[in-house]
CSV table of C-alpha atoms and ligand atoms in Angstrom, one decimal:
chain,number,residue,atom,x,y,z
Y,93,MET,CA,-9.8,-24.0,5.9
Y,94,ASN,CA,-11.0,-20.6,8.1
Y,95,VAL,CA,-8.8,-17.5,6.8
Y,96,LEU,CA,-8.5,-14.6,9.5
Y,97,ILE,CA,-7.7,-11.6,7.9
Y,98,VAL,CA,-6.4,-8.4,9.4
Y,99,GLY,CA,-7.0,-4.7,9.1
Y,100,SER,CA,-10.6,-2.5,8.6
Y,101,GLY,CA,-9.6,-0.8,5.4
Y,102,GLY,CA,-9.8,-0.7,1.7
Y,103,ARG,CA,-6.6,-3.6,1.1
Y,104,GLU,CA,-8.1,-6.0,3.9
Y,105,HIS,CA,-11.9,-5.7,1.7
Y,106,ALA,CA,-9.9,-6.7,-1.6
Y,107,LEU,CA,-8.3,-9.6,0.4
Y,108,ALA,CA,-10.7,-10.5,2.1
Y,109,TYR,CA,-13.0,-10.5,-1.5
Y,110,LYS,CA,-10.0,-12.5,-2.6
Y,111,ALA,CA,-9.8,-14.8,0.0
Y,112,ALA,CA,-13.2,-16.2,0.3
Y,113,LEU,CA,-13.1,-16.6,-3.8
Y,114,SER,CA,-10.6,-19.8,-2.6
Y,115,ALA,CA,-11.6,-23.0,-3.0
Y,116,LEU,CA,-9.2,-23.9,0.0
Y,117,VAL,CA,-11.4,-21.5,2.2
Y,118,THR,CA,-14.5,-22.5,4.0
Y,119,HIS,CA,-14.9,-19.5,6.0
Y,120,VAL,CA,-13.3,-15.8,6.2
Y,121,PHE,CA,-12.9,-14.1,9.4
Y,122,VAL,CA,-12.3,-10.7,9.3
Y,123,ALA,CA,-11.1,-8.4,12.0
Y,124,PRO,CA,-11.5,-5.5,12.6
Y,125,GLY,CA,-13.1,-5.0,9.5
Y,126,ASN,CA,-15.5,-2.5,8.2
Y,127,ALA,CA,-19.0,-2.6,6.5
Y,128,GLY,CA,-17.4,-3.6,3.1
Y,129,THR,CA,-16.4,-7.0,5.0
Y,130,THR,CA,-20.0,-7.7,6.4
Y,131,LYS,CA,-23.0,-10.3,5.5
Y,132,SER,CA,-25.2,-6.3,5.1
Y,133,ALA,CA,-22.9,-4.8,2.4
Y,134,ALA,CA,-25.0,-2.9,-0.4
Y,135,GLY,CA,-24.3,-5.9,-3.7
Y,136,SER,CA,-21.5,-8.1,-1.6
Y,137,LYS,CA,-20.9,-11.9,-2.4
Y,138,ASN,CA,-20.3,-12.2,1.5
Y,139,ALA,CA,-21.5,-15.2,2.1
Y,140,GLY,CA,-19.0,-17.0,3.9
Y,141,MET,CA,-17.0,-13.6,5.6
Y,142,THR,CA,-17.9,-11.9,8.6
Y,143,ASN,CA,-16.4,-9.2,10.9
Y,144,ILE,CA,-14.7,-10.0,14.5
Y,145,ASP,CA,-14.5,-7.4,16.7
Y,146,ILE,CA,-10.9,-7.2,17.8
Y,147,ALA,CA,-8.4,-4.3,16.7
Y,148,ALA,CA,-5.3,-5.6,14.3
Y,149,SER,CA,-3.9,-4.0,17.4
Y,150,ASP,CA,-4.8,-6.3,20.6
Y,151,ILE,CA,-2.2,-8.9,19.5
Y,152,GLU,CA,-3.4,-11.4,22.1
Y,153,SER,CA,-6.9,-11.7,21.7
Y,154,LEU,CA,-6.5,-12.9,17.3
Y,155,ILE,CA,-4.2,-15.2,18.7
Y,156,ALA,CA,-6.8,-16.1,21.1
Y,157,PHE,CA,-9.9,-16.2,18.1
Y,158,ALA,CA,-7.7,-17.8,16.1
Y,159,LYS,CA,-7.2,-20.9,18.2
Y,160,LYS,CA,-10.6,-20.7,19.3
Y,161,ASN,CA,-12.1,-21.1,15.5
Y,162,GLU,CA,-9.5,-23.0,13.9
Y,163,ILE,CA,-8.5,-20.0,12.0
Y,164,GLY,CA,-5.7,-22.3,9.3
Y,165,LEU,CA,-4.2,-18.9,8.3
Y,166,THR,CA,-3.9,-15.5,8.7
Y,167,ILE,CA,-3.6,-12.6,6.4
Y,168,VAL,CA,-1.8,-9.3,7.8
Y,169,GLY,CA,-3.1,-6.1,5.7
Y,170,PRO,CA,-1.5,-3.0,7.7
Y,171,GLU,CA,2.5,-2.8,8.8
Y,172,GLN,CA,1.7,-1.2,12.3
Y,173,PRO,CA,0.5,-4.7,13.4
Y,174,LEU,CA,3.6,-6.0,11.7
Y,175,VAL,CA,6.3,-3.8,12.6
Y,176,ALA,CA,4.9,-4.6,16.7
Y,177,GLY,CA,5.1,-7.8,16.0
Y,178,ILE,CA,2.0,-9.9,15.3
Y,179,VAL,CA,4.0,-13.3,13.3
Y,180,ASP,CA,6.3,-13.7,15.8
Y,181,ALA,CA,3.9,-13.4,18.7
Y,182,PHE,CA,1.7,-15.7,16.0
Y,183,SER,CA,4.5,-18.1,15.6
Y,184,ALA,CA,5.0,-18.9,19.1
Y,185,ALA,CA,1.2,-19.5,19.7
Y,186,GLY,CA,2.0,-22.2,16.9
Y,187,LEU,CA,-0.1,-20.5,14.1
Y,188,ALA,CA,0.4,-19.8,10.2
Y,189,CYS,CA,0.5,-16.7,9.8
Y,190,PHE,CA,1.5,-15.1,6.3
Y,191,GLY,CA,3.7,-11.7,6.8
Y,192,PRO,CA,7.5,-10.5,7.9
Y,193,THR,CA,8.6,-10.5,11.5
Y,194,GLN,CA,9.5,-7.7,13.8
Y,195,SER,CA,12.8,-7.8,12.5
Y,196,ALA,CA,11.7,-8.3,9.4
Y,197,SER,CA,9.2,-5.6,8.9
Y,198,THR,CA,12.1,-2.7,10.1
Y,199,LEU,CA,12.6,-2.5,6.4
Y,200,GLU,CA,9.5,0.0,6.4
Y,201,GLY,CA,9.0,0.6,10.3
Y,202,SER,CA,12.2,2.3,9.9
Y,203,LYS,CA,13.4,4.1,7.0
Y,204,THR,CA,17.1,5.2,8.0
Y,205,PHE,CA,17.7,1.1,8.5
Y,206,ALA,CA,15.9,1.0,4.2
Y,207,LYS,CA,18.8,3.5,4.0
Y,208,GLU,CA,20.9,1.7,5.0
Y,209,PHE,CA,20.5,-1.9,3.5
Y,210,LEU,CA,20.8,-0.6,0.3
Y,211,GLU,CA,24.0,0.9,0.9
Y,212,ARG,CA,25.0,-1.7,2.1
Y,213,HIS,CA,23.6,-4.5,-0.5
Y,214,GLN,CA,24.1,-1.9,-3.6
Y,215,ILE,CA,20.5,-1.2,-4.6
Y,216,PRO,CA,19.7,1.5,-6.0
Y,217,THR,CA,18.3,4.2,-4.2
Y,218,ALA,CA,18.4,8.5,-3.3
Y,219,ARG,CA,21.4,9.4,-1.8
Y,220,TYR,CA,20.4,10.6,1.9
Y,221,GLN,CA,22.2,11.6,5.3
Y,222,SER,CA,19.9,10.6,8.9
Y,223,PHE,CA,20.1,13.1,11.8
Y,224,THR,CA,17.6,12.8,15.3
Y,225,GLN,CA,19.3,16.7,16.4
Y,226,THR,CA,18.2,19.8,14.0
Y,227,ALA,CA,21.5,21.9,14.4
Y,228,ASP,CA,22.9,18.7,12.8
Y,229,ALA,CA,19.6,18.7,9.8
Y,230,LEU,CA,19.8,22.0,8.8
Y,231,GLU,CA,23.3,22.5,7.9
Y,232,TYR,CA,22.8,19.7,6.0
Y,233,LEU,CA,20.2,20.8,4.9
Y,234,ALA,CA,21.9,24.4,3.7
Y,235,THR,CA,24.4,22.1,1.5
Y,236,GLN,CA,21.7,20.8,0.1
Y,237,LYS,CA,20.1,21.8,-3.8
Y,238,PHE,CA,16.2,21.9,-4.4
Y,239,PRO,CA,13.7,20.0,-3.8
Y,240,VAL,CA,15.4,17.9,-1.7
Y,241,VAL,CA,13.2,15.0,0.4
Y,242,ILE,CA,12.3,14.7,4.6
Y,243,LYS,CA,11.2,12.3,5.9
Y,244,ALA,CA,10.1,10.7,9.6
Y,245,ASP,CA,11.7,7.7,9.7
Y,246,GLY,CA,9.3,6.1,11.3
Y,247,LEU,CA,5.7,4.7,10.6
Y,248,ALA,CA,3.7,8.3,9.1
Y,249,ALA,CA,1.1,6.7,7.3
Y,250,GLY,CA,2.1,7.8,4.6
Y,251,LYS,CA,2.2,11.5,5.7
Y,252,GLY,CA,6.1,12.1,7.4
Y,253,VAL,CA,7.5,12.7,3.7
Y,254,VAL,CA,7.9,16.7,3.0
Y,255,ILE,CA,9.4,17.7,-0.3
Y,256,ALA,CA,10.4,20.1,0.0
Y,257,HIS,CA,11.6,23.0,-2.4
Y,258,ASN,CA,13.7,25.9,-0.5
Y,259,PHE,CA,15.0,25.2,2.6
Y,260,GLU,CA,13.1,27.4,4.6
Y,261,VAL,CA,10.1,25.1,3.4
Y,262,GLY,CA,12.3,22.2,4.2
Y,263,GLN,CA,13.6,23.8,7.3
Y,264,HIS,CA,9.6,24.6,8.5
Y,265,ALA,CA,10.1,20.4,8.2
Y,266,ILE,CA,13.0,19.7,10.0
Y,267,GLU,CA,11.8,21.6,13.7
Y,268,GLU,CA,8.3,20.2,13.1
Y,269,MET,CA,9.7,16.0,13.1
Y,270,LEU,CA,12.8,16.9,15.3
Y,271,SER,CA,11.2,19.7,17.9
Y,272,GLY,CA,7.9,19.9,16.9
Y,273,ASN,CA,6.8,16.2,17.5
Y,274,ARG,CA,5.3,16.7,14.7
Y,275,PHE,CA,4.8,12.5,13.9
Y,276,GLY,CA,5.2,11.8,18.0
Y,277,GLU,CA,8.1,8.9,18.5
Y,278,ALA,CA,8.3,8.5,14.5
Y,279,GLY,CA,9.6,12.5,13.5
Y,280,HIS,CA,12.8,12.0,16.5
Y,281,ARG,CA,14.6,11.5,13.9
Y,282,VAL,CA,14.5,12.7,9.9
Y,283,VAL,CA,16.7,11.3,6.5
Y,284,ILE,CA,17.2,14.0,3.9
Y,285,GLU,CA,17.5,13.0,0.3
Y,286,GLU,CA,18.4,13.4,-2.7
Y,287,PHE,CA,15.4,14.3,-4.9
Y,288,MET,CA,14.4,11.7,-7.7
Y,289,GLU,CA,13.4,13.2,-11.0
Y,290,GLY,CA,10.8,10.0,-13.0
Y,291,GLU,CA,7.8,7.8,-12.6
Y,292,GLU,CA,6.4,6.3,-10.2
Y,293,ALA,CA,5.5,2.5,-9.2
Y,294,SER,CA,4.5,-0.2,-7.2
Y,295,PHE,CA,6.6,-3.9,-7.6
Y,296,ILE,CA,4.8,-6.1,-4.9
Y,297,CYS,CA,5.8,-9.4,-4.5
Y,298,ILE,CA,4.8,-12.3,-2.6
Y,299,VAL,CA,8.4,-13.7,-0.7
Y,300,SER,CA,9.2,-17.3,0.7
Y,301,GLY,CA,13.1,-16.5,1.8
Y,302,THR,CA,14.9,-16.1,-1.4
Y,303,ASN,CA,11.5,-17.3,-3.3
Y,304,VAL,CA,9.4,-14.9,-5.3
Y,305,LEU,CA,6.6,-14.6,-6.4
Y,306,PRO,CA,6.0,-11.1,-9.0
Y,307,MET,CA,2.6,-9.4,-8.8
Y,308,ALA,CA,1.1,-7.8,-11.3
Y,309,SER,CA,2.2,-4.5,-11.4
Y,310,SER,CA,0.5,-1.2,-10.2
Y,311,GLN,CA,0.8,3.0,-10.0
Y,312,ASP,CA,-0.5,4.9,-7.3
Y,313,HIS,CA,-1.1,8.3,-7.0
Y,314,LYS,CA,-0.5,9.5,-4.0
Y,315,ALA,CA,-0.8,13.6,-3.9
Y,316,ALA,CA,-4.1,14.9,-2.8
Y,317,PHE,CA,-5.6,16.4,-5.9
Y,318,ASP,CA,-5.9,15.8,-9.9
Y,319,HIS,CA,-2.3,16.7,-11.2
Y,320,ASP,CA,-0.6,15.5,-8.5
Y,321,GLN,CA,-0.8,18.6,-6.2
Y,322,GLY,CA,-1.5,19.1,-2.7
Y,323,PRO,CA,-0.4,16.9,0.5
Y,324,ASN,CA,0.9,13.7,0.3
Y,325,THR,CA,-2.1,11.2,0.6
Y,326,GLY,CA,-2.1,7.2,1.7
Y,327,GLY,CA,-3.0,7.2,-2.1
Y,328,MET,CA,-5.2,8.4,-3.8
Y,329,GLY,CA,-5.8,5.7,-7.0
Y,330,ALA,CA,-4.5,3.1,-8.8
Y,331,TYR,CA,-4.4,1.3,-12.3
Y,332,SER,CA,-2.7,-2.3,-13.3
Y,333,PRO,CA,-0.6,-3.1,-15.2
Y,334,ALA,CA,1.7,0.1,-15.3
Y,335,PRO,CA,2.7,0.7,-18.9
Y,336,ILE,CA,6.2,1.8,-17.5
Y,337,VAL,CA,7.5,-2.0,-16.0
Y,338,ASP,CA,6.7,-3.7,-19.3
Y,339,GLU,CA,8.8,-7.2,-19.5
Y,340,GLY,CA,12.5,-5.5,-19.6
Y,341,MET,CA,11.4,-3.4,-16.5
Y,342,THR,CA,10.0,-6.6,-14.2
Y,343,LYS,CA,13.6,-8.3,-15.3
Y,344,SER,CA,15.2,-5.4,-13.9
Y,345,ILE,CA,13.0,-4.9,-11.4
Y,346,LEU,CA,13.8,-8.2,-10.1
Y,347,ASP,CA,17.8,-8.8,-10.9
Y,348,LYS,CA,18.5,-5.1,-9.5
Y,349,VAL,CA,16.2,-4.7,-6.3
Y,350,ILE,CA,14.2,-8.4,-4.9
Y,351,TYR,CA,16.1,-10.4,-5.2
Y,352,PRO,CA,19.3,-8.5,-4.2
Y,353,THR,CA,16.7,-7.2,-1.3
Y,354,VAL,CA,15.4,-10.5,-0.7
Y,355,ASN,CA,18.9,-12.6,-0.5
Y,356,GLY,CA,20.6,-9.7,1.5
Y,357,LEU,CA,18.0,-10.1,3.6
Y,358,GLN,CA,18.4,-14.4,4.5
Y,359,LEU,CA,21.8,-13.5,4.9
Y,360,GLU,CA,21.6,-11.1,7.2
Y,361,GLY,CA,19.3,-14.0,9.9
Y,362,THR,CA,16.3,-12.0,8.8
Y,363,PRO,CA,14.4,-13.9,5.9
Y,364,TYR,CA,11.3,-12.6,4.7
Y,365,ILE,CA,7.9,-14.6,4.5
Y,366,GLY,CA,5.3,-11.9,2.6
Y,367,PHE,CA,4.1,-9.6,1.2
Y,368,LEU,CA,7.3,-7.7,0.0
Y,369,TYR,CA,6.3,-3.8,-1.5
Y,370,ALA,CA,8.9,-1.7,-3.9
Y,371,GLY,CA,8.2,2.1,-3.6
Y,372,LEU,CA,10.1,2.6,-7.1
Y,373,MET,CA,11.3,5.3,-9.3
Y,374,ILE,CA,11.5,4.8,-12.7
Y,375,GLY,CA,14.7,7.4,-14.5
Y,376,SER,CA,14.8,8.8,-18.5
Y,377,ASP,CA,18.0,6.4,-17.9
Y,378,ASN,CA,16.1,3.1,-17.5
Y,379,ILE,CA,17.1,2.3,-13.8
Y,380,PRO,CA,13.9,1.8,-11.1
Y,381,ARG,CA,15.7,3.5,-7.8
Y,382,VAL,CA,13.9,2.4,-4.4
Y,383,VAL,CA,11.9,5.3,-2.6
Y,384,GLU,CA,11.0,3.4,-0.1
Y,385,PHE,CA,9.9,-0.7,1.1
Y,386,ASN,CA,6.3,-1.7,2.6
Y,387,CYS,CA,6.5,-4.9,4.6
Y,388,ARG,CA,2.6,-5.4,3.4
Y,389,PHE,CA,0.4,-4.6,0.2
Y,390,GLY,CA,0.2,-1.4,-0.9
Y,391,ASP,CA,-3.4,0.4,-0.7
Y,392,PRO,CA,-5.3,1.1,-3.0
Y,393,GLU,CA,-2.8,-0.5,-4.7
Y,394,ALA,CA,-4.2,-4.2,-4.0
Y,395,GLN,CA,-7.5,-3.2,-5.2
Y,396,PRO,CA,-6.9,-3.3,-9.3
Y,397,VAL,CA,-4.5,-5.7,-8.8
Y,398,LEU,CA,-6.4,-8.2,-6.6
Y,399,SER,CA,-8.8,-7.9,-9.2
Y,400,ARG,CA,-6.9,-8.7,-11.7
Y,401,LEU,CA,-5.8,-12.6,-9.1
Y,402,LYS,CA,-7.2,-15.3,-11.1
Y,403,SER,CA,-5.2,-17.7,-9.3
Y,404,ASP,CA,-5.6,-18.8,-5.3
Y,405,LEU,CA,-4.3,-15.5,-3.2
Y,406,VAL,CA,-5.1,-18.1,0.1
Y,407,SER,CA,-2.8,-20.9,-2.2
Y,408,HIS,CA,-0.3,-19.0,-2.3
Y,409,CYS,CA,0.4,-17.3,0.2
Y,410,LEU,CA,0.5,-21.2,2.5
Y,411,ALA,CA,2.4,-21.8,0.2
Y,412,ALA,CA,4.0,-19.1,1.4
Y,413,VAL,CA,4.6,-19.4,4.7
Y,414,GLU,CA,4.5,-23.6,5.1
Y,415,GLY,CA,8.4,-22.1,2.1
Y,416,ARG,CA,7.0,-24.0,-0.8
Y,417,LEU,CA,6.4,-21.1,-3.0
Y,418,SER,CA,7.8,-21.6,-6.4
Y,419,GLY,CA,5.7,-24.2,-6.3
Y,420,GLU,CA,3.8,-21.3,-6.4
Y,421,VAL,CA,2.0,-19.6,-11.2
Y,422,ALA,CA,0.0,-16.7,-10.4
Y,423,GLN,CA,-2.7,-16.5,-12.5
Y,424,TRP,CA,-3.3,-12.1,-13.7
Y,425,ASP,CA,-6.2,-11.2,-16.1
Y,426,GLU,CA,-5.8,-9.8,-18.9
Y,427,ARG,CA,-7.5,-6.4,-18.7
Y,428,CYS,CA,-6.3,-3.4,-17.4
Y,429,CYS,CA,-8.3,-2.9,-13.4
Y,430,LEU,CA,-8.2,1.1,-12.1
Y,431,GLY,CA,-9.7,1.8,-8.6
Y,432,VAL,CA,-10.7,6.0,-7.5
Y,433,VAL,CA,-10.5,6.7,-3.4
Y,434,MET,CA,-13.6,8.4,-2.5
Y,435,ALA,CA,-12.2,9.8,0.4
Y,436,ALA,CA,-14.2,12.0,2.8
Y,437,ASP,CA,-14.1,16.9,3.3
Y,438,GLY,CA,-10.4,17.4,5.1
Y,439,TYR,CA,-8.5,14.0,4.5
Y,440,PRO,CA,-5.0,13.8,5.1
Y,441,GLU,CA,-6.1,16.4,7.8
Y,442,SER,CA,-8.1,15.4,10.4
Y,443,TYR,CA,-11.9,14.7,8.3
Y,444,THR,CA,-15.2,14.4,9.4
Y,445,LYS,CA,-17.0,11.1,9.8
Y,446,GLY,CA,-20.9,9.9,9.9
Y,447,ALA,CA,-22.0,10.9,7.2
Y,448,ARG,CA,-24.5,8.1,5.3
Y,449,ILE,CA,-23.2,6.6,2.3
Y,450,SER,CA,-26.3,6.5,-1.1
Y,451,GLY,CA,-25.6,4.5,-3.8
Y,452,LEU,CA,-24.2,2.0,-2.6
Y,453,ASP,CA,-26.0,-0.4,-4.1
Y,454,LEU,CA,-26.5,0.8,-7.7
Y,455,MET,CA,-24.3,-1.5,-10.1
Y,456,VAL,CA,-22.1,-1.2,-13.0
Y,457,ASP,CA,-21.0,-3.8,-14.8
Y,458,ASN,CA,-17.9,-4.1,-14.6
Y,459,THR,CA,-16.8,-2.3,-11.3
Y,460,GLU,CA,-16.7,-3.6,-8.1
Y,461,VAL,CA,-16.8,-1.0,-4.9
Y,462,PHE,CA,-14.0,-1.9,-1.1
Y,463,HIS,CA,-15.0,-0.4,1.7
Y,464,ALA,CA,-12.4,1.7,3.3
Y,465,GLY,CA,-13.1,4.3,6.3
Y,466,THR,CA,-16.9,2.9,6.8
Y,467,GLN,CA,-18.8,1.4,9.3
Y,468,VAL,CA,-22.4,0.7,9.8
Y,469,ASN,CA,-24.9,2.7,12.1
Y,470,ASP,CA,-27.2,2.3,14.5
Y,471,SER,CA,-29.9,2.5,12.0
Y,472,GLY,CA,-28.1,-0.5,9.8
Y,473,GLU,CA,-27.0,2.2,7.0
Y,474,ILE,CA,-23.6,2.6,5.6
Y,475,ALA,CA,-22.0,5.9,7.0
Y,476,THR,CA,-18.8,7.1,7.0
Y,477,SER,CA,-15.9,6.4,10.0
Y,478,GLY,CA,-12.3,7.2,7.3
Y,479,GLY,CA,-10.4,9.7,5.4
Y,480,ARG,CA,-10.4,7.3,3.2
Y,481,VAL,CA,-13.9,5.7,2.5
Y,482,LEU,CA,-14.3,3.5,0.0
Y,483,CYS,CA,-11.9,2.5,-3.6
Y,484,VAL,CA,-14.2,1.8,-6.7
Y,485,THR,CA,-12.6,-0.4,-9.3
Y,486,GLY,CA,-13.3,-0.8,-12.9
Y,487,PHE,CA,-12.5,-3.5,-15.9
Y,488,GLY,CA,-11.2,-2.6,-19.2
Y,489,ASP,CA,-9.5,-3.9,-22.5
Y,490,THR,CA,-7.5,-0.2,-22.2
Y,491,VAL,CA,-6.4,1.7,-18.9
Y,492,ARG,CA,-9.0,4.5,-20.3
Y,493,GLU,CA,-11.6,2.4,-20.8
Y,494,ALA,CA,-11.3,0.5,-16.9
Y,495,GLN,CA,-11.2,4.9,-16.1
Y,496,LYS,CA,-14.4,5.5,-17.7
Y,497,LYS,CA,-15.5,3.0,-15.4
Y,498,ALA,CA,-14.7,3.3,-12.1
Y,499,TYR,CA,-16.0,7.3,-12.8
Y,500,GLN,CA,-18.8,5.8,-13.9
Y,501,ARG,CA,-19.2,3.7,-10.6
Y,502,VAL,CA,-18.0,6.7,-8.7
Y,503,SER,CA,-20.4,9.4,-10.2
Y,504,HIS,CA,-23.5,7.6,-8.7
Y,505,ILE,CA,-22.2,6.9,-5.6
Y,506,ASP,CA,-21.9,10.3,-3.5
Y,507,TRP,CA,-22.4,11.8,1.3
Y,508,GLN,CA,-21.8,15.3,2.6
Y,509,GLY,CA,-18.0,15.7,2.0
Y,510,ALA,CA,-17.3,12.9,-0.6
Y,511,TRP,CA,-14.4,14.7,-3.0
Y,512,TYR,CA,-11.7,12.1,-5.2
Y,513,ARG,CA,-9.2,12.7,-7.6
Y,514,SER,CA,-10.9,13.3,-11.8
Y,515,ASP,CA,-7.7,12.7,-13.2
Y,516,ILE,CA,-6.7,8.3,-12.1
Y,517,GLY,CA,-4.3,7.0,-14.0
Y,518,TYR,CA,-3.7,10.0,-16.7
Y,519,ARG,CA,-0.3,9.2,-17.5
Y,520,ALA,CA,-1.4,5.1,-18.5
Y,521,VAL,CA,-3.8,7.3,-20.8
Y,522,GLN,CA,-1.8,9.7,-22.1
Y,523,ARG,CA,0.7,7.0,-22.7
Y,524,GLU,CA,-1.7,4.9,-24.0
Y,525,GLN,CA,-2.8,8.1,-26.7
Y,526,GLU,CA,0.6,8.2,-27.7
G,805,AMP,P1,7.5,7.3,0.5
G,805,AMP,O1,6.3,7.5,2.0
G,805,AMP,O2,8.8,6.7,1.2
G,805,AMP,O3,7.2,6.4,-0.3
G,805,AMP,O4,7.6,9.1,0.5
G,805,AMP,C1,5.7,9.7,-0.2
G,805,AMP,C2,6.1,9.4,-1.9
G,805,AMP,O5,7.4,11.3,-1.1
G,805,AMP,C3,7.0,8.6,-2.7
G,805,AMP,O6,5.6,8.0,-3.6
G,805,AMP,C4,7.8,9.9,-4.2
G,805,AMP,O7,6.0,10.1,-3.8
G,805,AMP,C5,7.5,10.6,-3.0
G,805,AMP,N1,8.9,10.7,-3.0
G,805,AMP,C6,10.0,10.2,-1.4
G,805,AMP,N2,11.1,10.7,-1.7
G,805,AMP,C7,11.2,10.8,-3.2
G,805,AMP,C8,12.7,12.1,-4.1
G,805,AMP,N3,13.8,10.6,-2.6
G,805,AMP,N4,12.3,12.0,-4.6
G,805,AMP,C9,11.4,12.3,-4.7
G,805,AMP,N5,9.9,12.6,-4.9
G,805,AMP,C10,9.8,11.3,-3.7
G,806,LIG,N1,-0.9,3.1,-1.7
G,806,LIG,C1,0.9,3.2,-1.0
G,806,LIG,C2,1.3,1.8,0.3
G,806,LIG,O1,0.4,1.6,0.3
G,806,LIG,O2,2.1,2.6,0.7
C-alpha cells in the first residue's frame, strides 16, 4: 500500500520514518516534506520515501494526487488542514484519511469550544471566561488573582498564550489580541484562565470513536530558554516516557480525561478518529487537568515517542480508520528517548533562513536526526528553512543517558545562528537522581 503523509515538520518526518518501516507499506509520499524526507538526506534510511511538491493546505491537489497514486492511507500531521476539513474532503472522495473531521478538530481549533466541552463533561481543567470585547476582558482581568493565562481562541502555532504575572502584562496581551490584531482572526476572541501549578505532561492517543490506543507518555519543554524561561514556543525538546505518568496516573488520565472526552464527542455527534493530544497539568493533588487539546500528534513529542514505537504505526492508523482499533496492541521500546530541538537565530520571533547545515552525516550510535525546517538548496546542500530546524533524538536506559546521547549528536551539527536549550529533560533527570 502507498501512504501519504501531509505536512513538513519534524513530526511528519517521524511519521514518515515509521510508516516506511511498516510491513504494509510499499512507498511513502510526503507533501510537501523537508530535506529529511528526501532520498538524499545524509545518513537517510529513506529508500521508500518521496517528497511531493504540494502544500499541506492544498486539499484539492492532495486528493488528486492520492487518487492518481493509489494512496491507501493518508496521515495528516499538522492541525491547519484538519481544522480546514481535509478529512471530510478525503472521505467524500472515497479516500482513507487518518485524522479528525473538521467538527471534531474544533477541540483544538477553538479554545472556547474546548473549555465549554470540558465543562459540559466535567473534565478537570482551569476556571476561565472568554471575551470578544477589550473593555469586558479588562474588567474581568482586574478581578483576577495573578498570574493568569491569556489565550488567543484560535490557532496560533503555540504562540498565542501569555502568562501574565500582573495586570499590565495581561492588559497588553488582551489589547494586542482583541484590538491590535496580533494573531489575526485567531485572537479576536480571548480566553482568560486561572493559572494552574504543577508539572505538565503530554498524553497522546490513537482514537477511533470510543476506542482508544494510548501512545507512550511524554513531556515537552515549551519555553524557549533554559530553566523554562523566555517566550512560549511550539516546543524546544521532549522525552518519553514522562516519569510523572506512572501506571496509576495513566489510569487516572484515561478515566478522568480521555474516555470522558471521546465518549462526550461521540454523544454530541462528532465521533473522533485520529491522534488526540491532551496537554495536562498534574498538580500536588495528583489530578490531571487539561491545559489544551490538540487534534494531532505533538511536535516535538512525536520524534521521541514514535522512535519508541515498536509495533506498526500504519496498521494502528488504518485500524482506527476502519473501525477495528480495539484489536490493535502497541508495543514500546523499554528505553527512554529524548529529543533536542535545534532552532534558527531569532526563533520564536522572526528568524533567518538559508543557512547551510554542517555535521549531519557525523553519526553517533543510538541517535537519530529528525528534520523540520530544512530544505535542499539549489547547490544540493541541506539548509535551514524554518524556525525549528532539527530534532536530534537519543536513546538510553535512563533519561540521563538518552540526554547525553542526544547532546553528543547535537554537538556535531552546526549552522550560522544555530541554538538549542541545554537542559532538555532536567526534571526527569532530577527525579532519577532522587
Ligand atoms: P496551550 O497552547 O494552551 O497549551 O498553552 C501553552 C503553554 O502555556 C502550556 O503548555 C503551559 O505551559 C502554559 N499554560 C497554558 N495554560 C495554562 C494554565 N492555565 N496554567 C498554567 N500554565 C498554562
Ligand atoms: N509540543 C506541543 C505541541 O505539539 O502542541
